[in-house]
Structure formats: structure tokens, C-alpha cells
Amino acid sequence: MKQWRFWYGKGKVLWKKEGRYWAVALLCSVCLWTVCLITSGYAAQIQSGISAKVVRFHVLANSDRTEDQALKLAVRDRILAEFGEKLESCTSKEETLQVLQNSKEEIAVIATKEVVRQGRQDAVRVSVVREDFPQKQYGDLVFPAGVYDALRVEIGAAQGQNWWCVLYPQMCYVDAACSKPTAESHIRLENALTREEFLVVSALEQETAVPKLKLKIVEWWQNQ
């Protein structure tokens, strides 16, 4: 009887310990699930919020050869010089997209004329797309990966590195000749986004750690 009581008592202690372990494990799982849920919701909210307010501009070069990359920049400059003023007057993303949709042929003609002027015969394709884009850094600004609306200009095989910027809010016109966004384009972007969205996009240039942490949260979730 004593031996039975000993094993019974010992088993009861072990069961209590195991019960505590399982309770802790369950609590940790719930906490982790809650953090993941909050993180995913935050990341999705930031990306979708940015996407809903911007129109991107991509020019894809025929290849990475020096002459093809130079042609890409020449086409970019010609489009912005001849068509940028029309977009500059747009006051919303929706208006910008409508103008682009109605002007694809015009933009293609502008780009093709520049290709010919450069002594080349590469075909040019212009489209307004809504598709997935990887995370892109634009100077010290970081645009999270996700679905974006964009004007896409493809030159030749379009297998080379692309140049990109933001058509709405209007940033390309003041940034085209610069290696990074200017103060004016920063102001335009900040005015278009919410404070939280702009903090994430501009996290790399912020002096405090909080915006950088928020950007890392968005990056981490999108890489899962």
C-alpha cells in the first residue's frame, strides 16, 4: 500500500509538472499566433495603403549591355520631357491611371521616336499593368513588395535592368536626373501617404529606431 501511495504521489507531481509545461506551451503558441496575426495585418495594411495611392513607372532595357542601358535612360527622359507635363496636372491616382490608359499609343510613339533617334530599331511596348512587384529601394525610400499599378515600357527583349520611379504622386519629373529622391519629391509622397505609411517607406532615413523596426516587420512578413 505504501509503495502504491508513493508511485501515486510521484505520478501526481509529474502530472502537475507536465500540466504546467503544456499550459506554458499553449500560452506561448497563442501569443505567437496573436503576434503573427497582428504582424500580417499590419504588413498587409501598410502595403495595400501605399499601393492604393501610388502609380509606378518602369522602363525595362533590352539587356544589361551598356548601350541598351543608355537607350533605356534616353527613352525615359524623352517620355518624361514630352508627356510629363500632362501627368503633372493630375490631382489623383485615378486621374493619372485614366490619362495613362488613354495615352498608351501616344507614349509608345514618343518612345519609338527616341529609339530611332538613337539609331536603334528595338520594338517598344507600353502597357498599364497591375501586378506583383518585388520590394524596391528608391534612394532612401523603400516600397514594400506587393501589387501595384504601373506604366510599363518594355524595350526590345526587356531582359535588362529596369529603371523605376513614381508617377503619382509626381516624383519622376524632379528625380529623373538624380540618383535619389529630392526634397520636393519627398514632400509630394508624404502628402499622398498617411503618416504611418510614409514612416515605413522612409524608414532608412529616419533617425529613430521605431520606423526601421516597422519596416523590418513588413519585410519579415512578406518573406514568409
Short mmCIF file of C-alpha atoms in Angstrom, two decimals:
data_model
loop_
_atom_site.label_atom_id
_atom_site.label_comp_id
_atom_site.label_asym_id
_atom_site.label_seq_id
_atom_site.Cartn_x
_atom_site.Cartn_y
_atom_site.Cartn_z
CA MET A 1 0.00 0.00 0.00
CA LYS A 2 2.83 2.42 0.90
CA GLN A 3 4.55 1.67 -2.39
CA TRP A 4 1.32 2.31 -4.28
CA ARG A 5 0.87 5.63 -2.46
CA PHE A 6 4.48 6.56 -3.30
CA TRP A 7 4.03 5.94 -7.02
CA TYR A 8 0.61 7.55 -6.99
CA GLY A 9 2.02 10.65 -5.28
CA LYS A 10 5.00 10.78 -7.61
CA GLY A 11 2.76 10.42 -10.65
CA LYS A 12 0.53 13.19 -9.39
CA VAL A 13 3.52 15.53 -9.04
CA LEU A 14 4.80 14.64 -12.50
CA TRP A 15 1.32 15.15 -13.97
CA LYS A 16 1.14 18.59 -12.38
CA LYS A 17 4.56 19.50 -13.76
CA GLU A 18 3.62 18.24 -17.23
CA GLY A 19 0.35 20.11 -16.99
CA ARG A 20 2.23 23.32 -16.27
CA TYR A 21 4.58 22.67 -19.21
CA TRP A 22 1.63 22.12 -21.55
CA ALA A 23 -0.09 25.23 -20.24
CA VAL A 24 3.04 27.32 -20.83
CA ALA A 25 3.46 25.81 -24.30
CA LEU A 26 -0.17 26.53 -25.13
CA LEU A 27 0.14 30.10 -23.87
CA CYS A 28 3.31 30.64 -25.95
CA SER A 29 1.55 29.25 -29.03
CA VAL A 30 -1.40 31.56 -28.54
CA CYS A 31 0.92 34.54 -28.06
CA LEU A 32 2.92 33.63 -31.17
CA TRP A 33 -0.24 33.18 -33.21
CA THR A 34 -1.53 36.54 -31.98
CA VAL A 35 1.74 38.28 -32.86
CA CYS A 36 1.73 36.69 -36.34
CA LEU A 37 -1.87 37.74 -36.86
CA ILE A 38 -1.16 41.32 -35.80
CA THR A 39 2.05 41.40 -37.87
CA SER A 40 0.38 40.06 -41.01
CA GLY A 41 -2.49 42.51 -40.63
CA TYR A 42 -0.12 45.44 -40.14
CA ALA A 43 2.09 44.48 -43.10
CA ALA A 44 -0.92 43.99 -45.38
CA GLN A 45 -2.44 47.29 -44.27
CA ILE A 46 0.78 49.23 -44.94
CA GLN A 47 1.40 47.67 -48.37
CA SER A 48 -2.19 47.98 -49.56
CA GLY A 49 -2.35 51.55 -48.29
CA ILE A 50 0.76 52.55 -50.22
CA SER A 51 -0.36 50.65 -53.32
CA ALA A 52 -3.74 52.41 -53.27
CA LYS A 53 -2.08 55.82 -53.50
CA VAL A 54 0.80 55.46 -55.99
CA VAL A 55 1.38 54.73 -59.67
CA ARG A 56 4.79 53.39 -60.55
CA PHE A 57 6.80 53.84 -63.75
CA HIS A 58 9.05 51.07 -65.08
CA VAL A 59 11.29 51.20 -68.12
CA LEU A 60 12.85 47.84 -68.95
CA ALA A 61 16.00 47.80 -71.08
CA ASN A 62 16.62 45.28 -73.85
CA SER A 63 19.60 43.86 -71.94
CA ASP A 64 22.27 44.85 -69.44
CA ARG A 65 24.70 45.91 -72.15
CA THR A 66 25.93 49.47 -71.74
CA GLU A 67 24.29 50.69 -74.94
CA ASP A 68 20.94 49.14 -74.00
CA GLN A 69 21.01 50.71 -70.57
CA ALA A 70 21.84 54.09 -72.11
CA LEU A 71 18.89 53.70 -74.50
CA LYS A 72 16.62 52.94 -71.56
CA LEU A 73 17.54 56.23 -69.90
CA ALA A 74 17.14 58.16 -73.15
CA VAL A 75 13.64 56.74 -73.61
CA ARG A 76 12.82 57.57 -70.00
CA ASP A 77 13.95 61.16 -70.41
CA ARG A 78 12.02 61.60 -73.66
CA ILE A 79 8.75 60.28 -72.18
CA LEU A 80 9.05 62.49 -69.11
CA ALA A 81 10.00 65.54 -71.18
CA GLU A 82 7.14 65.22 -73.67
CA PHE A 83 4.43 63.60 -71.55
CA GLY A 84 5.31 64.57 -68.00
CA GLU A 85 3.54 67.92 -68.11
CA LYS A 86 0.23 66.22 -68.89
CA LEU A 87 0.61 63.97 -65.83
CA GLU A 88 1.82 66.85 -63.70
CA SER A 89 -1.67 68.34 -63.82
CA CYS A 90 -3.30 65.15 -62.45
CA THR A 91 -4.64 65.56 -58.93
CA SER A 92 -5.38 61.91 -58.08
CA LYS A 93 -4.21 58.39 -58.74
CA GLU A 94 -7.43 57.59 -60.59
CA GLU A 95 -6.99 60.54 -62.93
CA THR A 96 -3.37 59.56 -63.56
CA LEU A 97 -4.33 55.99 -64.49
CA GLN A 98 -7.09 57.23 -66.80
CA VAL A 99 -4.68 59.54 -68.62
CA LEU A 100 -2.15 56.73 -68.97
CA GLN A 101 -4.75 54.27 -70.29
CA ASN A 102 -5.90 56.79 -72.88
CA SER A 103 -2.35 57.70 -73.90
CA LYS A 104 -0.57 54.35 -74.29
CA GLU A 105 -0.27 54.74 -78.07
CA GLU A 106 1.00 58.30 -77.72
CA ILE A 107 3.64 57.21 -75.20
CA ALA A 108 4.67 54.32 -77.47
CA VAL A 109 5.14 56.77 -80.37
CA ILE A 110 7.26 59.07 -78.20
CA ALA A 111 9.43 56.16 -77.04
CA THR A 112 9.79 54.72 -80.55
CA LYS A 113 10.86 58.07 -81.99
CA GLU A 114 13.60 58.27 -79.36
CA VAL A 115 14.74 54.71 -80.15
CA VAL A 116 15.02 55.65 -83.82
CA ARG A 117 16.78 58.92 -82.96
CA GLN A 118 19.36 56.86 -81.10
CA GLY A 119 19.97 54.84 -84.27
CA ARG A 120 18.24 51.71 -82.98
CA GLN A 121 15.33 49.56 -84.18
CA ASP A 122 14.18 47.98 -80.91
CA ALA A 123 10.44 47.44 -80.60
CA VAL A 124 8.66 49.30 -77.80
CA ARG A 125 5.67 48.01 -75.83
CA VAL A 126 3.69 50.24 -73.50
CA SER A 127 1.11 48.93 -71.04
CA VAL A 128 -0.66 49.93 -67.85
CA VAL A 129 -0.36 46.97 -65.51
CA ARG A 130 -1.49 45.88 -62.08
CA GLU A 131 0.78 43.11 -60.89
CA ASP A 132 3.16 41.90 -58.20
CA PHE A 133 6.40 43.79 -57.80
CA PRO A 134 9.32 42.90 -55.52
CA GLN A 135 10.46 45.23 -52.78
CA LYS A 136 12.22 48.18 -54.39
CA GLN A 137 14.54 50.78 -52.92
CA TYR A 138 14.46 54.28 -54.40
CA GLY A 139 17.29 56.21 -52.80
CA ASP A 140 16.49 56.03 -49.09
CA LEU A 141 12.85 55.18 -49.76
CA VAL A 142 11.70 51.55 -49.65
CA PHE A 143 8.48 50.44 -51.33
CA PRO A 144 7.24 47.10 -49.94
CA ALA A 145 6.66 44.16 -52.25
CA GLY A 146 3.10 43.70 -53.43
CA VAL A 147 0.56 44.54 -56.11
CA TYR A 148 0.92 47.97 -57.70
CA ASP A 149 -0.47 49.88 -60.67
CA ALA A 150 2.26 50.96 -63.07
CA LEU A 151 3.10 52.29 -66.50
CA ARG A 152 5.38 49.67 -68.04
CA VAL A 153 7.61 50.46 -71.01
CA GLU A 154 9.49 47.49 -72.47
CA ILE A 155 12.31 47.96 -74.96
CA GLY A 156 13.31 45.07 -77.20
CA ALA A 157 13.55 41.81 -75.26
CA ALA A 158 13.10 43.71 -71.96
CA GLN A 159 15.61 41.42 -70.27
CA GLY A 160 17.84 44.13 -68.79
CA GLN A 161 17.79 46.01 -65.52
CA ASN A 162 14.87 48.36 -65.19
CA TRP A 163 14.65 51.97 -64.11
CA TRP A 164 11.70 52.93 -61.99
CA CYS A 165 10.16 55.78 -60.07
CA VAL A 166 6.73 57.05 -59.04
CA LEU A 167 4.40 58.80 -61.50
CA TYR A 168 1.78 59.59 -58.88
CA PRO A 169 2.36 61.42 -56.66
CA GLN A 170 4.55 63.18 -59.21
CA MET A 171 8.15 62.31 -58.30
CA CYS A 172 9.72 61.29 -61.62
CA TYR A 173 9.82 64.79 -63.08
CA VAL A 174 12.04 66.16 -60.33
CA ASP A 175 14.07 62.98 -59.80
CA ALA A 176 14.87 61.68 -63.30
CA ALA A 177 18.35 63.18 -63.45
CA CYS A 178 19.12 62.42 -59.79
CA SER A 179 20.39 59.26 -58.16
CA LYS A 180 17.99 59.67 -55.24
CA PRO A 181 14.66 61.37 -54.48
CA THR A 182 14.80 65.12 -53.92
CA ALA A 183 13.29 67.08 -51.04
CA GLU A 184 10.41 68.15 -53.29
CA SER A 185 9.51 64.57 -54.25
CA HIS A 186 9.67 63.58 -50.56
CA ILE A 187 7.09 66.25 -49.76
CA ARG A 188 4.82 65.07 -52.57
CA LEU A 189 4.98 61.48 -51.35
CA GLU A 190 4.48 62.45 -47.72
CA ASN A 191 1.38 64.45 -48.65
CA ALA A 192 -0.09 61.48 -50.54
CA LEU A 193 0.52 58.80 -47.89
CA THR A 194 -0.65 58.52 -44.31
CA ARG A 195 1.89 59.36 -41.63
CA GLU A 196 2.34 55.67 -40.77
CA GLU A 197 2.82 54.65 -44.42
CA PHE A 198 5.38 57.38 -45.01
CA LEU A 199 7.30 56.43 -41.86
CA VAL A 200 7.67 52.88 -43.18
CA VAL A 201 8.63 53.95 -46.71
CA SER A 202 11.19 56.46 -45.42
CA ALA A 203 12.43 54.28 -42.53
CA LEU A 204 16.00 54.10 -43.83
CA GLU A 205 16.48 57.84 -43.41
CA GLN A 206 14.74 58.13 -40.06
CA GLU A 207 16.97 58.70 -37.03
CA THR A 208 14.75 56.81 -34.59
CA ALA A 209 14.59 53.03 -34.46
CA VAL A 210 10.79 52.68 -34.48
CA PRO A 211 10.26 53.29 -38.25
CA LYS A 212 13.11 50.89 -39.06
CA LEU A 213 11.51 48.24 -36.84
CA LYS A 214 8.17 48.72 -38.58
CA LEU A 215 9.85 48.34 -41.99
CA LYS A 216 11.55 45.14 -40.77
CA ILE A 217 8.17 43.80 -39.63
CA VAL A 218 6.74 44.40 -43.12
CA GLU A 219 9.84 42.88 -44.79
CA TRP A 220 9.84 39.85 -42.48
CA TRP A 221 6.18 39.03 -43.06
CA GLN A 222 6.44 39.41 -46.84
CA ASN A 223 9.38 37.00 -46.90
CA GLN A 224 7.43 34.23 -45.15
#
